[in-house]
Coordinates of N, CA and C in Angstrom, one line a residue:
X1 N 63.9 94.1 97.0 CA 64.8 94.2 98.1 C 66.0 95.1 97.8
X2 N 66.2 96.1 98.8 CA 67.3 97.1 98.5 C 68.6 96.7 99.2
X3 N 69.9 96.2 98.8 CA 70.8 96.1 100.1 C 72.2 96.6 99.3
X4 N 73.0 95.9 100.0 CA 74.4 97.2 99.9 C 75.2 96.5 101.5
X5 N 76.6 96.9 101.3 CA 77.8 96.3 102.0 C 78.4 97.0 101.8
X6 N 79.6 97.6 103.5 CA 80.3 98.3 103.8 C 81.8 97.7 104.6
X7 N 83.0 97.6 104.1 CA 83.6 97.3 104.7 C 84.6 98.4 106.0
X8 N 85.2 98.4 106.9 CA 85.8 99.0 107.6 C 85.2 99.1 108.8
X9 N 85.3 100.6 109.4 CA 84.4 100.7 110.4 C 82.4 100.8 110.8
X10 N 82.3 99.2 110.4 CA 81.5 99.1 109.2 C 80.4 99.2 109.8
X11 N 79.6 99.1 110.7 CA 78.3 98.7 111.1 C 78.0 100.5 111.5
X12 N 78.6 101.4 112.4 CA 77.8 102.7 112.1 C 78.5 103.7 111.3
X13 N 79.1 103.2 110.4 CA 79.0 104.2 108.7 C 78.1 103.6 108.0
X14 N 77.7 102.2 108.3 CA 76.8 101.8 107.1 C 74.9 102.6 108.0
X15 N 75.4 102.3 109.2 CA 74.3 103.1 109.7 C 73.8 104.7 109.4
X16 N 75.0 105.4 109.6 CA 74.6 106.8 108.9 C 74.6 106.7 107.6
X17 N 74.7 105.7 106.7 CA 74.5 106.1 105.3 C 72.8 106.0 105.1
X18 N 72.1 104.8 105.8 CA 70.9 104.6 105.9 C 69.8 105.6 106.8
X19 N 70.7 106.6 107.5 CA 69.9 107.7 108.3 C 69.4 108.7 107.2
X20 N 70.9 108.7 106.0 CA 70.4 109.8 105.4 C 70.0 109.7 104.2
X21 N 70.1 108.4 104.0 CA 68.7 107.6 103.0 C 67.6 107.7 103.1
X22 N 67.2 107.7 104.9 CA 65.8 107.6 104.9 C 65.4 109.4 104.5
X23 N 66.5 110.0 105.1 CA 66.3 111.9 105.4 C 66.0 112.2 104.4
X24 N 66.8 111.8 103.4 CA 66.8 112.3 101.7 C 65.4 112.3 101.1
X25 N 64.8 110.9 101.3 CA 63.9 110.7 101.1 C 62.4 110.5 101.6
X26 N 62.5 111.4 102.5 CA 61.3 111.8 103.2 C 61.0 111.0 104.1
X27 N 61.4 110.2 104.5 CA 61.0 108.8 105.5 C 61.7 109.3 106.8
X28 N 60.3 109.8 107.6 CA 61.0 110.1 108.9 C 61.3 109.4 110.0
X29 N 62.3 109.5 111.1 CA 62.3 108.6 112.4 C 62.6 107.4 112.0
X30 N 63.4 107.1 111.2 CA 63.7 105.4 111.2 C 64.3 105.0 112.3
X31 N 64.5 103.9 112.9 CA 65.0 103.5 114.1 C 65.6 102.0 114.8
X32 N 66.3 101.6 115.6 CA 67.1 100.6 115.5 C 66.9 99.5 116.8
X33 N 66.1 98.5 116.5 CA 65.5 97.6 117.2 C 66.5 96.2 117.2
X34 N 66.3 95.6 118.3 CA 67.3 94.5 118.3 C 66.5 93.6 117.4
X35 N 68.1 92.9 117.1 CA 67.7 91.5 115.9 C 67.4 90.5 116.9
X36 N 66.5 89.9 116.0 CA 66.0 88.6 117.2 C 66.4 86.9 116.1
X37 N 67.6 87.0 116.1 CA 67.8 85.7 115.3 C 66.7 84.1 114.9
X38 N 67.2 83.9 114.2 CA 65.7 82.4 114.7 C 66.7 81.4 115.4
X39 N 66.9 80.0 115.7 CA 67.8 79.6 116.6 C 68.7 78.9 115.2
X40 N 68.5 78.7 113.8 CA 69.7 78.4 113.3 C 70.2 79.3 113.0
X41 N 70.2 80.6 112.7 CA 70.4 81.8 112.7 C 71.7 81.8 113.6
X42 N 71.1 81.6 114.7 CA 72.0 82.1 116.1 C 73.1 80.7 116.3
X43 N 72.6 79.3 115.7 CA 73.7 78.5 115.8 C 75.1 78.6 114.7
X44 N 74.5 79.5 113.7 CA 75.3 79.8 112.6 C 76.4 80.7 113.0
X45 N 76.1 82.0 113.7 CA 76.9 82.9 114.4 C 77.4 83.4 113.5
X46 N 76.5 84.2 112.6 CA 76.8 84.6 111.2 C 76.9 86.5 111.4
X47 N 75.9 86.6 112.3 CA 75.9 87.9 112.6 C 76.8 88.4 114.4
X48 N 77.1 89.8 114.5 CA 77.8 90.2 115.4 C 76.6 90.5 116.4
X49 N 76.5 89.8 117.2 CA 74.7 90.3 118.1 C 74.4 92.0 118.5
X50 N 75.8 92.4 119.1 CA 75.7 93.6 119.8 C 75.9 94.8 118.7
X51 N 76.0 94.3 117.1 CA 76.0 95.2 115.9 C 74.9 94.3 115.0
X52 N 73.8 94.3 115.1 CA 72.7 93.8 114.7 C 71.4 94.2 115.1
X53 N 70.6 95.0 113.6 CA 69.7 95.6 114.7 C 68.7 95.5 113.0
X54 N 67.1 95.2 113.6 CA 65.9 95.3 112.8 C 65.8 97.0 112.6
X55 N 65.6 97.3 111.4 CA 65.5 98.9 110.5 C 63.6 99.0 110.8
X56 N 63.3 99.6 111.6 CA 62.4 100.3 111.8 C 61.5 101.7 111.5
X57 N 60.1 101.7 111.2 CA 60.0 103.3 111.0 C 58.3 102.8 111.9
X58 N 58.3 103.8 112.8 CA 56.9 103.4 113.7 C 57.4 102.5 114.0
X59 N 56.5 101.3 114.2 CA 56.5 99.9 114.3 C 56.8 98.6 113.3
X60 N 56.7 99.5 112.4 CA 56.8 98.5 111.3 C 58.4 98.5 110.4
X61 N 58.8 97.2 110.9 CA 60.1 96.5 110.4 C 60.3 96.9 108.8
X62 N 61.4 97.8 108.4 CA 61.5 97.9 106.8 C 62.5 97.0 106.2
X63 N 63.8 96.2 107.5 CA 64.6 96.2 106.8 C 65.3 95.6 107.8
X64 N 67.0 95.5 107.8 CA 68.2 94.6 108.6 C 69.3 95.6 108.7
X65 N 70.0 95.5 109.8 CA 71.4 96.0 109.8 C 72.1 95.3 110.6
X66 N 73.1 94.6 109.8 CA 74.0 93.5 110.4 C 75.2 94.1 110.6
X67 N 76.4 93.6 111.5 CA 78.1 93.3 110.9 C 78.6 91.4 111.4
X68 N 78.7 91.5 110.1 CA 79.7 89.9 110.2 C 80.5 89.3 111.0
X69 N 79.9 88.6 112.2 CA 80.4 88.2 113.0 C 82.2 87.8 113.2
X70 N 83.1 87.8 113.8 CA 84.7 87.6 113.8 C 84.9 86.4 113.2
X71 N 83.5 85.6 114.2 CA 83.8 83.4 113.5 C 83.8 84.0 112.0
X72 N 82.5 84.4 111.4 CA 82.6 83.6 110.1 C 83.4 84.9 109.1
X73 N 83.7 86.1 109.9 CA 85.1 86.7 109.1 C 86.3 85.7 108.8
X74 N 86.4 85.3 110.3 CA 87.8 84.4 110.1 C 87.7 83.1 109.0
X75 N 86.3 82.5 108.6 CA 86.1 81.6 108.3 C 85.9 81.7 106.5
X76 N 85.2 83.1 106.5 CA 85.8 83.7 104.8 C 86.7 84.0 104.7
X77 N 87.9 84.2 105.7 CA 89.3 84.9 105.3 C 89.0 86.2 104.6
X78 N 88.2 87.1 105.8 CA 87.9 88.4 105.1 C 88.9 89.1 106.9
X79 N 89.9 90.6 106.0 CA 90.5 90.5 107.4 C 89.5 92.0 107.9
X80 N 89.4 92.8 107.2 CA 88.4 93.7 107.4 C 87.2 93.5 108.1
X81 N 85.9 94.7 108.8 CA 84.6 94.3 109.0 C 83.9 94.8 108.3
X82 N 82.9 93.4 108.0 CA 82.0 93.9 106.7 C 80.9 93.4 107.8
X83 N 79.5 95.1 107.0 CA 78.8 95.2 107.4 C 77.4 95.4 106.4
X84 N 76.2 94.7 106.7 CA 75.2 94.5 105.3 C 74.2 95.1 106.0
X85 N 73.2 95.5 105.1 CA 71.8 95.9 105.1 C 70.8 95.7 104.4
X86 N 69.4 95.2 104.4 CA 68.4 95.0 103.7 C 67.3 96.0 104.1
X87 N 66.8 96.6 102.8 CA 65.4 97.4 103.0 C 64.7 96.5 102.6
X88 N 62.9 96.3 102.8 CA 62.2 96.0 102.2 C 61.7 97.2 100.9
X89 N 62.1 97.3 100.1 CA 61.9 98.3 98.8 C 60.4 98.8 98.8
X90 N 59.2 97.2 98.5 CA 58.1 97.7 98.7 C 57.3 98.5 99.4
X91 N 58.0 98.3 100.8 CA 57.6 99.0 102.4 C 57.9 100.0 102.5
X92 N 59.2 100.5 101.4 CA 60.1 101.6 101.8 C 59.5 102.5 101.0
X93 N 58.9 102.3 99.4 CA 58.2 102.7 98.4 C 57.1 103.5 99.0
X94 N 56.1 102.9 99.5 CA 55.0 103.0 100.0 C 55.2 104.4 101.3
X95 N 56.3 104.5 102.1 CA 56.2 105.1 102.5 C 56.6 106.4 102.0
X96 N 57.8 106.6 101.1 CA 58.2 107.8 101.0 C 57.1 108.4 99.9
X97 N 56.3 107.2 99.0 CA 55.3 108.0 98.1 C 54.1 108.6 99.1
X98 N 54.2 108.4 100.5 CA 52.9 109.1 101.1 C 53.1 110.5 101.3
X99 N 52.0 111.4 100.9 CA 51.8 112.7 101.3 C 52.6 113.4 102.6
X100 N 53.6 114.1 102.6 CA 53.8 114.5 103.6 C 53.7 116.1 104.3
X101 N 53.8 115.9 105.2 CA 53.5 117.5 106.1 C 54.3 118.2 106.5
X102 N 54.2 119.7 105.9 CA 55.3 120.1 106.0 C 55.3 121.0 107.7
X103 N 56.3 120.8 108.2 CA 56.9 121.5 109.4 C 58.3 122.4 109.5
X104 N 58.3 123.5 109.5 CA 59.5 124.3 109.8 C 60.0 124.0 110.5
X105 N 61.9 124.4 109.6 CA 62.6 124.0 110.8 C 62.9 124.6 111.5
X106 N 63.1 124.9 113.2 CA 63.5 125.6 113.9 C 64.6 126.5 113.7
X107 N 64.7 127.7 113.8 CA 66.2 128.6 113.6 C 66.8 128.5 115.2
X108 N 66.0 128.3 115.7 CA 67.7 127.9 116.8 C 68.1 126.2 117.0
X109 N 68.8 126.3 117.5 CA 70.1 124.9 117.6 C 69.6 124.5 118.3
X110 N 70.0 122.9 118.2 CA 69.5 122.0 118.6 C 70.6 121.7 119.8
X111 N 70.5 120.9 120.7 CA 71.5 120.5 121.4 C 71.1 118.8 121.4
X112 N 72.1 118.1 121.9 CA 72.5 116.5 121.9 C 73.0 115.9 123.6
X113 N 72.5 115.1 124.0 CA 72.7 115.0 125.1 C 72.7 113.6 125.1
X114 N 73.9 112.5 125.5 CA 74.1 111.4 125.7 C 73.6 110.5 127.1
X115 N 72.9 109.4 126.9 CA 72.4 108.9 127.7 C 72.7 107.6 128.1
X116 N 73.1 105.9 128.9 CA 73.3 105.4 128.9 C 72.2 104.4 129.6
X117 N 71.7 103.1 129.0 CA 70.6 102.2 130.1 C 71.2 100.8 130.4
X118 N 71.5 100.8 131.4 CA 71.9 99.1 131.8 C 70.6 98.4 131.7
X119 N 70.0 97.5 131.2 CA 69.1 96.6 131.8 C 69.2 95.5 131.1
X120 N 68.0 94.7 131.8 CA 68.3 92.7 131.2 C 68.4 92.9 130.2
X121 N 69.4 91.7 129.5 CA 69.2 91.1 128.3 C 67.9 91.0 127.6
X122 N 66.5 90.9 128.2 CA 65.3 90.3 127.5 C 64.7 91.5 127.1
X123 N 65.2 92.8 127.7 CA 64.3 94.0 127.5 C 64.2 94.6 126.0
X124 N 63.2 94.3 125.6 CA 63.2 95.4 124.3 C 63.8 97.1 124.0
X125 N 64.4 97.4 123.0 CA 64.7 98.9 123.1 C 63.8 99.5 122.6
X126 N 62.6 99.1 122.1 CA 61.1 99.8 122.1 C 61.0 100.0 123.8
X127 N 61.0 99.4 124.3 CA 60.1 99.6 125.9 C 60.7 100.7 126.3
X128 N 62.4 101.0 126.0 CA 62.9 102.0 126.6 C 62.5 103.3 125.7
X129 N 62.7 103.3 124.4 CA 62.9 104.6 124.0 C 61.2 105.0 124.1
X130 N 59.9 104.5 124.1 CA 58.8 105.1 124.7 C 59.0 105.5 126.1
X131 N 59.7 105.1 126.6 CA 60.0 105.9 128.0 C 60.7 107.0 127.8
X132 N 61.7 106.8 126.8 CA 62.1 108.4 127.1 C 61.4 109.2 126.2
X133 N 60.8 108.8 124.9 CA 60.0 110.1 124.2 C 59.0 110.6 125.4
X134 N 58.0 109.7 125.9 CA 57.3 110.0 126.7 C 57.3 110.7 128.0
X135 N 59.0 110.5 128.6 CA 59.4 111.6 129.2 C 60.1 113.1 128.6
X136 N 60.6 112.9 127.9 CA 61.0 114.4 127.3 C 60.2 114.7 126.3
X137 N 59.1 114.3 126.5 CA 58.0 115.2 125.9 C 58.3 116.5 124.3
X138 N 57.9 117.2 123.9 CA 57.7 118.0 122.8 C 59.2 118.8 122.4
X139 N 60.3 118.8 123.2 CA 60.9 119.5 123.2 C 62.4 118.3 122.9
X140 N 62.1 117.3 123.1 CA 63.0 115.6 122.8 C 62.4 115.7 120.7
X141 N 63.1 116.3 120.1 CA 62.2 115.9 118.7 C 63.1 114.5 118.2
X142 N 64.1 114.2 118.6 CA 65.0 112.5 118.4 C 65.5 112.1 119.3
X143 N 65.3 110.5 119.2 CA 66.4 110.0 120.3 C 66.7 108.8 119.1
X144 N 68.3 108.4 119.5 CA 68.7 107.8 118.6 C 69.8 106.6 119.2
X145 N 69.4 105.5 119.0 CA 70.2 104.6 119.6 C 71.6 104.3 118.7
X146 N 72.7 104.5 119.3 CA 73.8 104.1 118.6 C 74.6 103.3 119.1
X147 N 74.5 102.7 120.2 CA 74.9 101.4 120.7 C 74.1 100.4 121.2
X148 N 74.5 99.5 120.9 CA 74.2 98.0 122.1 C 75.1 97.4 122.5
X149 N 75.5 97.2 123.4 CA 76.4 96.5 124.4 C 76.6 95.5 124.9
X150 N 76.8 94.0 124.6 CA 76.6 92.7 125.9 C 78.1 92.5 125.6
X151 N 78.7 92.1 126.7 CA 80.2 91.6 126.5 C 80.7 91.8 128.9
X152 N 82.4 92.2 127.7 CA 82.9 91.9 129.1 C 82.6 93.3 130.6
X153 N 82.9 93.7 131.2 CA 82.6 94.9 132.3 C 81.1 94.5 132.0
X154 N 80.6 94.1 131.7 CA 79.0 94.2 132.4 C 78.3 92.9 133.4
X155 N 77.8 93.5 134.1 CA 76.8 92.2 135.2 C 76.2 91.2 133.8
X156 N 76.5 90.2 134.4 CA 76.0 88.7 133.6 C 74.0 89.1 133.4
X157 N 73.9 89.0 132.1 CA 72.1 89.2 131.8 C 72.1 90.5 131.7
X158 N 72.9 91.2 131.7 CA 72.6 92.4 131.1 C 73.1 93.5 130.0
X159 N 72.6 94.2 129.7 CA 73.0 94.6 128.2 C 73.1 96.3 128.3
X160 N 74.0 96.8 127.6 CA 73.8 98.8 127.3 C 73.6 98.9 126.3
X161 N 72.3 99.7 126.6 CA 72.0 100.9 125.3 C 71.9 102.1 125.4
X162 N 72.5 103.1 124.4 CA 73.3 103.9 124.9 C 72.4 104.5 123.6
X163 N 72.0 106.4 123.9 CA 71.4 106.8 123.0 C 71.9 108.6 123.0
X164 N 71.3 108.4 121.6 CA 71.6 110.3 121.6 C 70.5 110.7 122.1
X165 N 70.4 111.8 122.7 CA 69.0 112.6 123.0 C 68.9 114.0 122.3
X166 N 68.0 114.1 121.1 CA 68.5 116.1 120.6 C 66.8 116.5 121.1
X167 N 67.0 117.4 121.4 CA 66.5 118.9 122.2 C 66.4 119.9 121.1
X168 N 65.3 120.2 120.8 CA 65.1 121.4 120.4 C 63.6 122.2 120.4
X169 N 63.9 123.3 120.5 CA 62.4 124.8 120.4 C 61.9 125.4 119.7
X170 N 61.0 125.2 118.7 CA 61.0 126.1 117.9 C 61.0 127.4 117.8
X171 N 61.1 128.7 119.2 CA 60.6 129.6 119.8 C 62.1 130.3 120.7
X172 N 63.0 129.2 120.4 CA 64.0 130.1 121.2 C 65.0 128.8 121.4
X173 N 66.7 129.2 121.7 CA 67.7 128.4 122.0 C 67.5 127.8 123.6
X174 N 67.6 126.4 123.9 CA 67.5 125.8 125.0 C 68.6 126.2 125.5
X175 N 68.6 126.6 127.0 CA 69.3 126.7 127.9 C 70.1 125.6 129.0
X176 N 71.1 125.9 129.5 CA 71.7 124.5 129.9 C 71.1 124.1 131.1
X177 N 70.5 124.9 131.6 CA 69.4 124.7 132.9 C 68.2 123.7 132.1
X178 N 67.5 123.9 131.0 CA 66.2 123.6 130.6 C 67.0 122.2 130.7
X179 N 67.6 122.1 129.8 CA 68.4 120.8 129.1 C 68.7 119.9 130.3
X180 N 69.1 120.5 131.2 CA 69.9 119.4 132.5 C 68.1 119.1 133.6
X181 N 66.8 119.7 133.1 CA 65.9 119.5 134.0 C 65.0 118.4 133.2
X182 N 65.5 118.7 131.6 CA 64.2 117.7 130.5 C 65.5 116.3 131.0
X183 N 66.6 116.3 130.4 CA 67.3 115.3 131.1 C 67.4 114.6 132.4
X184 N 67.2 115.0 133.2 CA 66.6 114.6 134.6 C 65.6 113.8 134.7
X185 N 64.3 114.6 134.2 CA 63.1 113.9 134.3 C 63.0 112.6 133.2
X186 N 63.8 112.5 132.4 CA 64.1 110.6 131.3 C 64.8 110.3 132.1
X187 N 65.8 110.8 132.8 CA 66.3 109.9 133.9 C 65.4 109.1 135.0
X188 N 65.0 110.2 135.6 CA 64.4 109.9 136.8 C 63.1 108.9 136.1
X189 N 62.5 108.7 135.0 CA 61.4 108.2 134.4 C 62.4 106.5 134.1
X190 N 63.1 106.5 133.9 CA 64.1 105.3 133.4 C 63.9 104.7 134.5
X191 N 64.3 105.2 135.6 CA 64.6 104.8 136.6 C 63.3 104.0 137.4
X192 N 62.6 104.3 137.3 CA 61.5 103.6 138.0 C 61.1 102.9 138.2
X193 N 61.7 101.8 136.6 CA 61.8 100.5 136.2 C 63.3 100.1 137.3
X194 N 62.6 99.3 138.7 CA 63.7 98.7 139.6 C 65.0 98.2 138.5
X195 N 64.6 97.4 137.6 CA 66.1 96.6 136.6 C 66.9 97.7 135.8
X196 N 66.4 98.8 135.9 CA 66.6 99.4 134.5 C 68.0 100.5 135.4
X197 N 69.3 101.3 134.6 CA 70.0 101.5 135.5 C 70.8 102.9 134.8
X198 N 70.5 104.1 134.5 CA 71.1 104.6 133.8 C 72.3 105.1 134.3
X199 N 73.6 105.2 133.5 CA 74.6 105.3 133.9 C 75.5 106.8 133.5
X200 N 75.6 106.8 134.7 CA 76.2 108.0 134.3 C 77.7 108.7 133.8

């Protein structure tokens, strides 16, 4: 098991350190799935829910990214936020010793486009981000979740997840026309799901 602890602004610096862990090391698309506590887990209140997320590559779970909830900060007399992570080493082994394929990288720029999804509490952020690869099609090469949200301004049962969207061609620079019609159609594709509510 690989882990490591970050204190400060702790849950996405410890996240970008683990993006460019996986980058370094050949492990593509890792990605960030809600933690699903067990129920002593969750009576413990050990973790911060809305900075807690299962380490992903495909489908398959490699690993944890927590931050330490405020109760049991206050309760170690830690005044800082500390935030942890677990790889599974063997899982993570296995993947970067696999054969990889090489793809050029595009010479024109990529562009990034921010997106927001209100929906229930129970919804997975698998269910969503196949909605949007599947809508922005070939030319979406990441989408990247950097928030989750339940707290106060939101309708009761429901939660934000809030993602990066990068755009890129390998054939030419995207234009802000292309970009505002590929973004449209993950809109309008989000949307179709009645609960689901992108915000703009």
């Amino acid at each position: 098991m690989l882990s490591g602890a970050i204190m400060g602004n702790a849950f996405y610096e410890l996240k970008g350190v683990i993006d460019v862990l996986f980058n370094k090391m050949g492990v593509a698309d890792p990605w960030y799935d809600e933690y699903q506590p067990t129920p002593e887990q969750s009576s413990l209140e050990i973790w911060q829910r809305e900075k807690s997320a299962e380490i992903k590559v495909d489908n398959k779970e490699v690993g944890f990214l927590g931050q330490i909830s405020p109760k049991m900060l206050k309760e170690l007399k830690i005044e800082k936020e500390v935030a942890l992570f677990q790889i599974d080493f063997d899982e993570f082994s296995k993947m970067v010793s696999e054969e990889k394929v090489y793809q050029p990288i595009s010479r024109y720029p990529s562009a990034v486009r921010d997106i927001a999804v209100l929906t229930p509490r129970f919804t997975k952020v698998e269910e969503v981000l196949n909605k949007i690869e599947t809508a922005g099609g070939a030319l979406l090469v990441d989408v990247d979740l950097f928030d989750i949200y339940e707290g106060e301004n939101l309708p009761e049962g429901k939660k934000n997840l809030a993602f990066h969207l990068i755009f890129q061609a390998p054939d030419r620079t995207l234009s802000p026309k292309e970009l505002n019609l590929l973004q449209d159609k993950i809109i309008k594709t989000l949307e179709e799901n009645p609960e689901w509510e992108v915000r703009r």
